Amino acid sequence: GAGVSQSPSNKVTEKGKDVELRCDPISGHTALYWYRQRLGQGLEFLIYFQGNSAPDKSGLPSDRFSAERTGESVSTLTIQRTQQEDSAVYLCASSFPTRSGETQYFGPGTRLLVL
Amino acid sequence: SQKIEQNSEALNIQEGKTATLTCNYTNYSPAYLQWYRQDPGRGPVFLLLIRENEKEKRKERLKVTFDTTLKQSLFHITASQPADSATYLCALPNQAGTALIFGKGTTLSVSS
């Protein structure tokens, strides 16, 4: 079976433009996460989707960031009016949480460069 | 809120030695703790999960310990190889159980 896939793998954009990043989770995984990883830094949690529950948006850094997920399938992360500080790798992960815990499976990431 | 500290940003050891990485957390004790490996340009890959009632877990050359009194996990790689060179991340669930919190990672370099 396929793992988590993300597209595009690389994106270069100009400051002020909007970008949309896509994540295809592993089939059957109910949970989906977006993280941001700046160069040389750790993972920064952005948003979490679990089934049909309201998403946990507590990690979104500003109202320029939004994400959607339809059911238990594809998710898109949108960054509006991009700034140079948004340059980072955006990682998506999916999992199937159980009472005893969960293992997250990560995609390869989208490398975003804002000029 | 929970904070995770991994002992050092970088660890350099010689091939064949045992690498020991430390993960400390400051707040509530999690039900479990995980270790991931991340290679440059790639997403993290799950290695091991250890539960709060387990003292030690092993997988091939990897060993993880979990001390809820010290609020610490140790990650050991025995007989290290250059191929073990990577960044290792400690992760544990937030209090709500809605997300994993990751440490900043320790970058291990194994020289031959």
PDB file of C-alpha atoms in Angstrom:
ATOM      1  CA  GLY A   1       0.000   0.000   0.000  1.00  0.00           C
ATOM      2  CA  ALA A   2       1.064   3.551  -0.650  1.00  0.00           C
ATOM      3  CA  GLY A   3       2.333   5.755   2.115  1.00  0.00           C
ATOM      4  CA  VAL A   4       1.450   9.378   2.743  1.00  0.00           C
ATOM      5  CA  SER A   5       1.971  11.493  -0.345  1.00  0.00           C
ATOM      6  CA  GLN A   6       2.295  15.254  -0.619  1.00  0.00           C
ATOM      7  CA  SER A   7       2.278  17.626  -3.534  1.00  0.00           C
ATOM      8  CA  PRO A   8       3.976  19.604  -4.795  1.00  0.00           C
ATOM      9  CA  SER A   9       7.331  18.418  -3.539  1.00  0.00           C
ATOM     10  CA  ASN A  10       8.776  21.889  -4.037  1.00  0.00           C
ATOM     11  CA  LYS A  11       7.095  25.250  -4.404  1.00  0.00           C
ATOM     12  CA  VAL A  12       8.688  28.630  -5.061  1.00  0.00           C
ATOM     13  CA  THR A  13       6.394  31.616  -4.826  1.00  0.00           C
ATOM     14  CA  GLU A  14       6.542  35.360  -4.567  1.00  0.00           C
ATOM     15  CA  LYS A  15       5.728  37.207  -1.394  1.00  0.00           C
ATOM     16  CA  GLY A  16       2.049  38.042  -1.230  1.00  0.00           C
ATOM     17  CA  LYS A  17       0.835  35.120  -3.349  1.00  0.00           C
ATOM     18  CA  ASP A  18      -1.417  32.349  -2.039  1.00  0.00           C
ATOM     19  CA  VAL A  19      -0.247  28.721  -2.033  1.00  0.00           C
ATOM     20  CA  GLU A  20      -2.091  25.451  -1.591  1.00  0.00           C
ATOM     21  CA  LEU A  21      -0.383  22.301  -0.387  1.00  0.00           C
ATOM     22  CA  ARG A  22      -1.929  18.874  -0.681  1.00  0.00           C
ATOM     23  CA  CYS A  23      -1.715  15.737   1.445  1.00  0.00           C
ATOM     24  CA  ASP A  24      -3.015  12.259   0.612  1.00  0.00           C
ATOM     25  CA  PRO A  25      -3.061  10.181   3.803  1.00  0.00           C
ATOM     26  CA  ILE A  26      -2.809   6.415   4.083  1.00  0.00           C
ATOM     27  CA  SER A  27      -6.171   4.852   3.292  1.00  0.00           C
ATOM     28  CA  GLY A  28      -8.137   4.104   6.465  1.00  0.00           C
ATOM     29  CA  HIS A  29      -6.212   6.519   8.662  1.00  0.00           C
ATOM     30  CA  THR A  30      -8.675   8.672  10.533  1.00  0.00           C
ATOM     31  CA  ALA A  31      -6.196  11.215  11.899  1.00  0.00           C
ATOM     32  CA  LEU A  32      -4.239  13.712   9.827  1.00  0.00           C
ATOM     33  CA  TYR A  33      -1.693  16.271  10.994  1.00  0.00           C
ATOM     34  CA  TRP A  34       0.121  19.205   9.418  1.00  0.00           C
ATOM     35  CA  TYR A  35       3.506  20.315  10.763  1.00  0.00           C
ATOM     36  CA  ARG A  36       5.964  22.998   9.772  1.00  0.00           C
ATOM     37  CA  GLN A  37       9.719  22.519   9.976  1.00  0.00           C
ATOM     38  CA  ARG A  38      11.967  25.504   9.454  1.00  0.00           C
ATOM     39  CA  LEU A  39      15.567  24.905   8.418  1.00  0.00           C
ATOM     40  CA  GLY A  40      17.477  23.271  11.260  1.00  0.00           C
ATOM     41  CA  GLN A  41      14.488  23.415  13.592  1.00  0.00           C
ATOM     42  CA  GLY A  42      12.134  20.903  15.158  1.00  0.00           C
ATOM     43  CA  LEU A  43       8.603  20.041  14.095  1.00  0.00           C
ATOM     44  CA  GLU A  44       5.987  22.677  14.789  1.00  0.00           C
ATOM     45  CA  PHE A  45       2.404  21.398  15.079  1.00  0.00           C
ATOM     46  CA  LEU A  46      -0.086  23.315  12.936  1.00  0.00           C
ATOM     47  CA  ILE A  47      -3.423  21.510  12.785  1.00  0.00           C
ATOM     48  CA  TYR A  48      -4.991  18.113  13.508  1.00  0.00           C
ATOM     49  CA  PHE A  49      -8.024  16.401  11.979  1.00  0.00           C
ATOM     50  CA  GLN A  50      -9.662  13.347  13.548  1.00  0.00           C
ATOM     51  CA  GLY A  51     -12.585  11.800  11.712  1.00  0.00           C
ATOM     52  CA  ASN A  52     -15.599  14.087  11.710  1.00  0.00           C
ATOM     53  CA  SER A  53     -14.592  15.963  14.866  1.00  0.00           C
ATOM     54  CA  ALA A  54     -13.831  19.675  14.780  1.00  0.00           C
ATOM     55  CA  PRO A  55     -10.158  20.141  13.866  1.00  0.00           C
ATOM     56  CA  ASP A  56      -7.626  21.273  16.443  1.00  0.00           C
ATOM     57  CA  LYS A  57      -6.328  24.497  14.912  1.00  0.00           C
ATOM     58  CA  SER A  58      -4.373  25.609  17.953  1.00  0.00           C
ATOM     59  CA  GLY A  59      -1.014  25.510  16.163  1.00  0.00           C
ATOM     60  CA  LEU A  60      -1.866  27.707  13.197  1.00  0.00           C
ATOM     61  CA  PRO A  61       0.461  30.722  13.428  1.00  0.00           C
ATOM     62  CA  SER A  62      -1.886  33.295  11.914  1.00  0.00           C
ATOM     63  CA  ASP A  63      -5.202  33.698  10.138  1.00  0.00           C
ATOM     64  CA  ARG A  64      -3.335  33.510   6.829  1.00  0.00           C
ATOM     65  CA  PHE A  65      -3.126  29.755   7.411  1.00  0.00           C
ATOM     66  CA  SER A  66      -6.097  27.456   6.940  1.00  0.00           C
ATOM     67  CA  ALA A  67      -6.633  23.783   6.238  1.00  0.00           C
ATOM     68  CA  GLU A  68      -9.458  21.579   5.111  1.00  0.00           C
ATOM     69  CA  ARG A  69     -10.095  17.884   5.032  1.00  0.00           C
ATOM     70  CA  THR A  70     -13.011  16.137   3.426  1.00  0.00           C
ATOM     71  CA  GLY A  71     -14.005  13.116   5.480  1.00  0.00           C
ATOM     72  CA  GLU A  72     -11.014  10.846   5.938  1.00  0.00           C
ATOM     73  CA  SER A  73      -9.346  11.671   2.652  1.00  0.00           C
ATOM     74  CA  VAL A  74      -7.270  14.410   1.130  1.00  0.00           C
ATOM     75  CA  SER A  75      -6.315  17.531   3.045  1.00  0.00           C
ATOM     76  CA  THR A  76      -5.188  20.896   1.741  1.00  0.00           C
ATOM     77  CA  LEU A  77      -3.219  23.508   3.645  1.00  0.00           C
ATOM     78  CA  THR A  78      -3.622  27.025   2.296  1.00  0.00           C
ATOM     79  CA  ILE A  79      -1.328  29.930   3.074  1.00  0.00           C
ATOM     80  CA  GLN A  80      -2.647  33.288   1.950  1.00  0.00           C
ATOM     81  CA  ARG A  81      -0.510  36.361   1.246  1.00  0.00           C
ATOM     82  CA  THR A  82       2.688  34.416   1.817  1.00  0.00           C
ATOM     83  CA  GLN A  83       5.575  36.007   3.687  1.00  0.00           C
ATOM     84  CA  GLN A  84       9.275  35.125   3.571  1.00  0.00           C
ATOM     85  CA  GLU A  85       8.989  33.756   7.118  1.00  0.00           C
ATOM     86  CA  ASP A  86       6.615  31.085   5.772  1.00  0.00           C
ATOM     87  CA  SER A  87       9.539  29.433   3.980  1.00  0.00           C
ATOM     88  CA  ALA A  88       9.845  25.963   5.465  1.00  0.00           C
ATOM     89  CA  VAL A  89       9.118  22.306   4.867  1.00  0.00           C
ATOM     90  CA  TYR A  90       5.465  21.484   5.458  1.00  0.00           C
ATOM     91  CA  LEU A  91       4.989  17.902   6.591  1.00  0.00           C
ATOM     92  CA  CYS A  92       1.789  15.928   6.684  1.00  0.00           C
ATOM     93  CA  ALA A  93       1.282  12.802   8.782  1.00  0.00           C
ATOM     94  CA  SER A  94      -1.584  10.359   9.175  1.00  0.00           C
ATOM     95  CA  SER A  95      -2.390   7.773  11.793  1.00  0.00           C
ATOM     96  CA  PHE A  96      -5.019   5.396  13.114  1.00  0.00           C
ATOM     97  CA  PRO A  97      -5.270   6.272  16.803  1.00  0.00           C
ATOM     98  CA  THR A  98      -6.177   3.528  19.226  1.00  0.00           C
ATOM     99  CA  ARG A  99      -6.568   3.496  23.008  1.00  0.00           C
ATOM    100  CA  SER A 100      -3.018   2.291  23.355  1.00  0.00           C
ATOM    101  CA  GLY A 101      -1.521   5.042  21.264  1.00  0.00           C
ATOM    102  CA  GLU A 102      -0.751   5.910  17.712  1.00  0.00           C
ATOM    103  CA  THR A 103       2.093   5.911  15.258  1.00  0.00           C
ATOM    104  CA  GLN A 104       2.290   8.749  12.811  1.00  0.00           C
ATOM    105  CA  TYR A 105       3.309   8.114   9.226  1.00  0.00           C
ATOM    106  CA  PHE A 106       4.854  11.106   7.535  1.00  0.00           C
ATOM    107  CA  GLY A 107       4.890  12.192   3.950  1.00  0.00           C
ATOM    108  CA  PRO A 108       8.052  13.501   2.270  1.00  0.00           C
ATOM    109  CA  GLY A 109       7.017  17.121   2.786  1.00  0.00           C
ATOM    110  CA  THR A 110       6.559  20.161   0.576  1.00  0.00           C
ATOM    111  CA  ARG A 111       9.495  22.552   0.509  1.00  0.00           C
ATOM    112  CA  LEU A 112       8.121  26.071   0.277  1.00  0.00           C
ATOM    113  CA  LEU A 113      10.346  29.006  -0.612  1.00  0.00           C
ATOM    114  CA  VAL A 114       8.870  32.487  -0.534  1.00  0.00           C
ATOM    115  CA  LEU A 115      10.963  35.039  -2.393  1.00  0.00           C
TER     116      LEU A 115
ATOM    117  CA  SER B   1       2.187  23.076  28.647  1.00  0.00           C
ATOM    118  CA  GLN B   2       4.447  20.134  28.043  1.00  0.00           C
ATOM    119  CA  LYS B   3       8.041  20.860  27.116  1.00  0.00           C
ATOM    120  CA  ILE B   4      10.467  18.344  25.682  1.00  0.00           C
ATOM    121  CA  GLU B   5      14.220  18.716  25.867  1.00  0.00           C
ATOM    122  CA  GLN B   6      16.624  16.524  23.959  1.00  0.00           C
ATOM    123  CA  ASN B   7      20.053  16.533  25.496  1.00  0.00           C
ATOM    124  CA  SER B   8      22.067  18.037  22.722  1.00  0.00           C
ATOM    125  CA  GLU B   9      21.645  19.217  19.204  1.00  0.00           C
ATOM    126  CA  ALA B  10      24.544  17.115  17.940  1.00  0.00           C
ATOM    127  CA  LEU B  11      26.297  13.943  19.029  1.00  0.00           C
ATOM    128  CA  ASN B  12      29.407  12.593  17.337  1.00  0.00           C
ATOM    129  CA  ILE B  13      30.625   9.045  18.013  1.00  0.00           C
ATOM    130  CA  GLN B  14      32.841   6.442  16.430  1.00  0.00           C
ATOM    131  CA  GLU B  15      31.562   3.396  14.632  1.00  0.00           C
ATOM    132  CA  GLY B  16      31.015   0.447  16.938  1.00  0.00           C
ATOM    133  CA  LYS B  17      30.335   2.550  20.029  1.00  0.00           C
ATOM    134  CA  THR B  18      26.973   2.917  21.751  1.00  0.00           C
ATOM    135  CA  ALA B  19      25.115   6.155  21.164  1.00  0.00           C
ATOM    136  CA  THR B  20      22.892   7.386  24.003  1.00  0.00           C
ATOM    137  CA  LEU B  21      20.345  10.125  23.398  1.00  0.00           C
ATOM    138  CA  THR B  22      18.280  11.740  26.127  1.00  0.00           C
ATOM    139  CA  CYS B  23      14.738  13.058  26.138  1.00  0.00           C
ATOM    140  CA  ASN B  24      13.393  14.926  29.154  1.00  0.00           C
ATOM    141  CA  TYR B  25       9.879  16.258  29.609  1.00  0.00           C
ATOM    142  CA  THR B  26       8.735  18.731  32.190  1.00  0.00           C
ATOM    143  CA  ASN B  27       5.059  18.428  32.862  1.00  0.00           C
ATOM    144  CA  TYR B  28       2.503  15.631  33.039  1.00  0.00           C
ATOM    145  CA  SER B  29       3.601  12.056  32.502  1.00  0.00           C
ATOM    146  CA  PRO B  30       2.449  10.773  29.124  1.00  0.00           C
ATOM    147  CA  ALA B  31       0.844   7.399  28.570  1.00  0.00           C
ATOM    148  CA  TYR B  32       3.569   6.588  26.063  1.00  0.00           C
ATOM    149  CA  LEU B  33       6.608   8.058  24.387  1.00  0.00           C
ATOM    150  CA  GLN B  34       7.929   7.541  20.884  1.00  0.00           C
ATOM    151  CA  TRP B  35      11.205   7.885  19.028  1.00  0.00           C
ATOM    152  CA  TYR B  36      11.451   8.788  15.344  1.00  0.00           C
ATOM    153  CA  ARG B  37      14.345   9.026  12.908  1.00  0.00           C
ATOM    154  CA  GLN B  38      14.591  11.796  10.338  1.00  0.00           C
ATOM    155  CA  ASP B  39      17.022  11.807   7.439  1.00  0.00           C
ATOM    156  CA  PRO B  40      17.822  15.040   5.564  1.00  0.00           C
ATOM    157  CA  GLY B  41      15.073  15.975   3.122  1.00  0.00           C
ATOM    158  CA  ARG B  42      12.685  13.331   4.404  1.00  0.00           C
ATOM    159  CA  GLY B  43       9.820  13.068   6.849  1.00  0.00           C
ATOM    160  CA  PRO B  44      10.346  11.405  10.243  1.00  0.00           C
ATOM    161  CA  VAL B  45      10.030   7.615  10.439  1.00  0.00           C
ATOM    162  CA  PHE B  46       8.675   5.837  13.521  1.00  0.00           C
ATOM    163  CA  LEU B  47      11.153   3.634  15.390  1.00  0.00           C
ATOM    164  CA  LEU B  48       9.834   2.633  18.800  1.00  0.00           C
ATOM    165  CA  LEU B  49       6.981   3.274  21.216  1.00  0.00           C
ATOM    166  CA  ILE B  50       7.308   2.660  24.942  1.00  0.00           C
ATOM    167  CA  ARG B  51       4.383   2.813  27.381  1.00  0.00           C
ATOM    168  CA  GLU B  52       4.430   4.303  30.868  1.00  0.00           C
ATOM    169  CA  ASN B  53       4.283   0.870  32.491  1.00  0.00           C
ATOM    170  CA  GLU B  54       7.242  -0.433  30.481  1.00  0.00           C
ATOM    171  CA  LYS B  55      10.755   0.166  31.716  1.00  0.00           C
ATOM    172  CA  GLU B  56      12.560  -0.910  28.588  1.00  0.00           C
ATOM    173  CA  LYS B  57      11.892  -1.793  24.972  1.00  0.00           C
ATOM    174  CA  ARG B  58      14.273  -3.299  22.434  1.00  0.00           C
ATOM    175  CA  LYS B  59      14.312  -3.618  18.674  1.00  0.00           C
ATOM    176  CA  GLU B  60      17.413  -5.046  17.042  1.00  0.00           C
ATOM    177  CA  ARG B  61      20.263  -2.673  17.995  1.00  0.00           C
ATOM    178  CA  LEU B  62      17.896  -0.117  19.528  1.00  0.00           C
ATOM    179  CA  LYS B  63      16.933   0.113  23.176  1.00  0.00           C
ATOM    180  CA  VAL B  64      14.618   2.640  24.808  1.00  0.00           C
ATOM    181  CA  THR B  65      14.045   3.194  28.502  1.00  0.00           C
ATOM    182  CA  PHE B  66      11.294   5.223  30.154  1.00  0.00           C
ATOM    183  CA  ASP B  67      11.624   6.550  33.701  1.00  0.00           C
ATOM    184  CA  THR B  68       8.431   8.342  34.753  1.00  0.00           C
ATOM    185  CA  THR B  69      10.014   9.390  38.065  1.00  0.00           C
ATOM    186  CA  LEU B  70      12.875  11.177  36.356  1.00  0.00           C
ATOM    187  CA  LYS B  71      10.569  12.204  33.467  1.00  0.00           C
ATOM    188  CA  GLN B  72      13.160  10.916  31.083  1.00  0.00           C
ATOM    189  CA  SER B  73      13.632   8.512  28.200  1.00  0.00           C
ATOM    190  CA  LEU B  74      16.981   7.224  26.994  1.00  0.00           C
ATOM    191  CA  PHE B  75      17.500   5.972  23.454  1.00  0.00           C
ATOM    192  CA  HIS B  76      20.481   3.712  22.824  1.00  0.00           C
ATOM    193  CA  ILE B  77      21.961   2.494  19.554  1.00  0.00           C
ATOM    194  CA  THR B  78      24.494  -0.257  20.143  1.00  0.00           C
ATOM    195  CA  ALA B  79      27.296  -1.159  17.708  1.00  0.00           C
ATOM    196  CA  SER B  80      26.590   2.076  15.857  1.00  0.00           C
ATOM    197  CA  GLN B  81      27.195   2.325  12.125  1.00  0.00           C
ATOM    198  CA  PRO B  82      27.656   5.309   9.788  1.00  0.00           C
ATOM    199  CA  ALA B  83      24.196   4.452   8.381  1.00  0.00           C
ATOM    200  CA  ASP B  84      22.748   5.340  11.796  1.00  0.00           C
ATOM    201  CA  SER B  85      23.708   8.984  11.190  1.00  0.00           C
ATOM    202  CA  ALA B  86      20.458  10.965  11.272  1.00  0.00           C
ATOM    203  CA  THR B  87      18.370  13.200  13.500  1.00  0.00           C
ATOM    204  CA  TYR B  88      16.446  11.386  16.214  1.00  0.00           C
ATOM    205  CA  LEU B  89      13.242  12.891  17.562  1.00  0.00           C
ATOM    206  CA  CYS B  90      11.467  12.174  20.803  1.00  0.00           C
ATOM    207  CA  ALA B  91       7.673  12.600  20.781  1.00  0.00           C
ATOM    208  CA  LEU B  92       4.869  12.258  23.286  1.00  0.00           C
ATOM    209  CA  PRO B  93       1.159  12.996  23.234  1.00  0.00           C
ATOM    210  CA  ASN B  94      -0.202  16.308  24.435  1.00  0.00           C
ATOM    211  CA  GLN B  95      -2.433  16.245  27.479  1.00  0.00           C
ATOM    212  CA  ALA B  96      -5.594  16.226  25.392  1.00  0.00           C
ATOM    213  CA  GLY B  97      -4.253  13.359  23.360  1.00  0.00           C
ATOM    214  CA  THR B  98      -4.951  15.247  20.167  1.00  0.00           C
ATOM    215  CA  ALA B  99      -1.407  15.602  18.868  1.00  0.00           C
ATOM    216  CA  LEU B 100       2.140  14.453  19.320  1.00  0.00           C
ATOM    217  CA  ILE B 101       4.618  16.975  20.668  1.00  0.00           C
ATOM    218  CA  PHE B 102       8.062  16.577  19.156  1.00  0.00           C
ATOM    219  CA  GLY B 103      11.408  17.524  20.604  1.00  0.00           C
ATOM    220  CA  LYS B 104      13.832  19.472  18.444  1.00  0.00           C
ATOM    221  CA  GLY B 105      15.893  16.343  17.899  1.00  0.00           C
ATOM    222  CA  THR B 106      19.473  15.259  18.322  1.00  0.00           C
ATOM    223  CA  THR B 107      21.610  14.895  15.210  1.00  0.00           C
ATOM    224  CA  LEU B 108      23.826  11.830  15.482  1.00  0.00           C
ATOM    225  CA  SER B 109      26.959  11.474  13.369  1.00  0.00           C
ATOM    226  CA  VAL B 110      28.741   8.120  13.366  1.00  0.00           C
ATOM    227  CA  SER B 111      32.211   8.217  11.865  1.00  0.00           C
ATOM    228  CA  SER B 112      34.022   5.170  10.503  1.00  0.00           C
TER     229      SER B 112
END
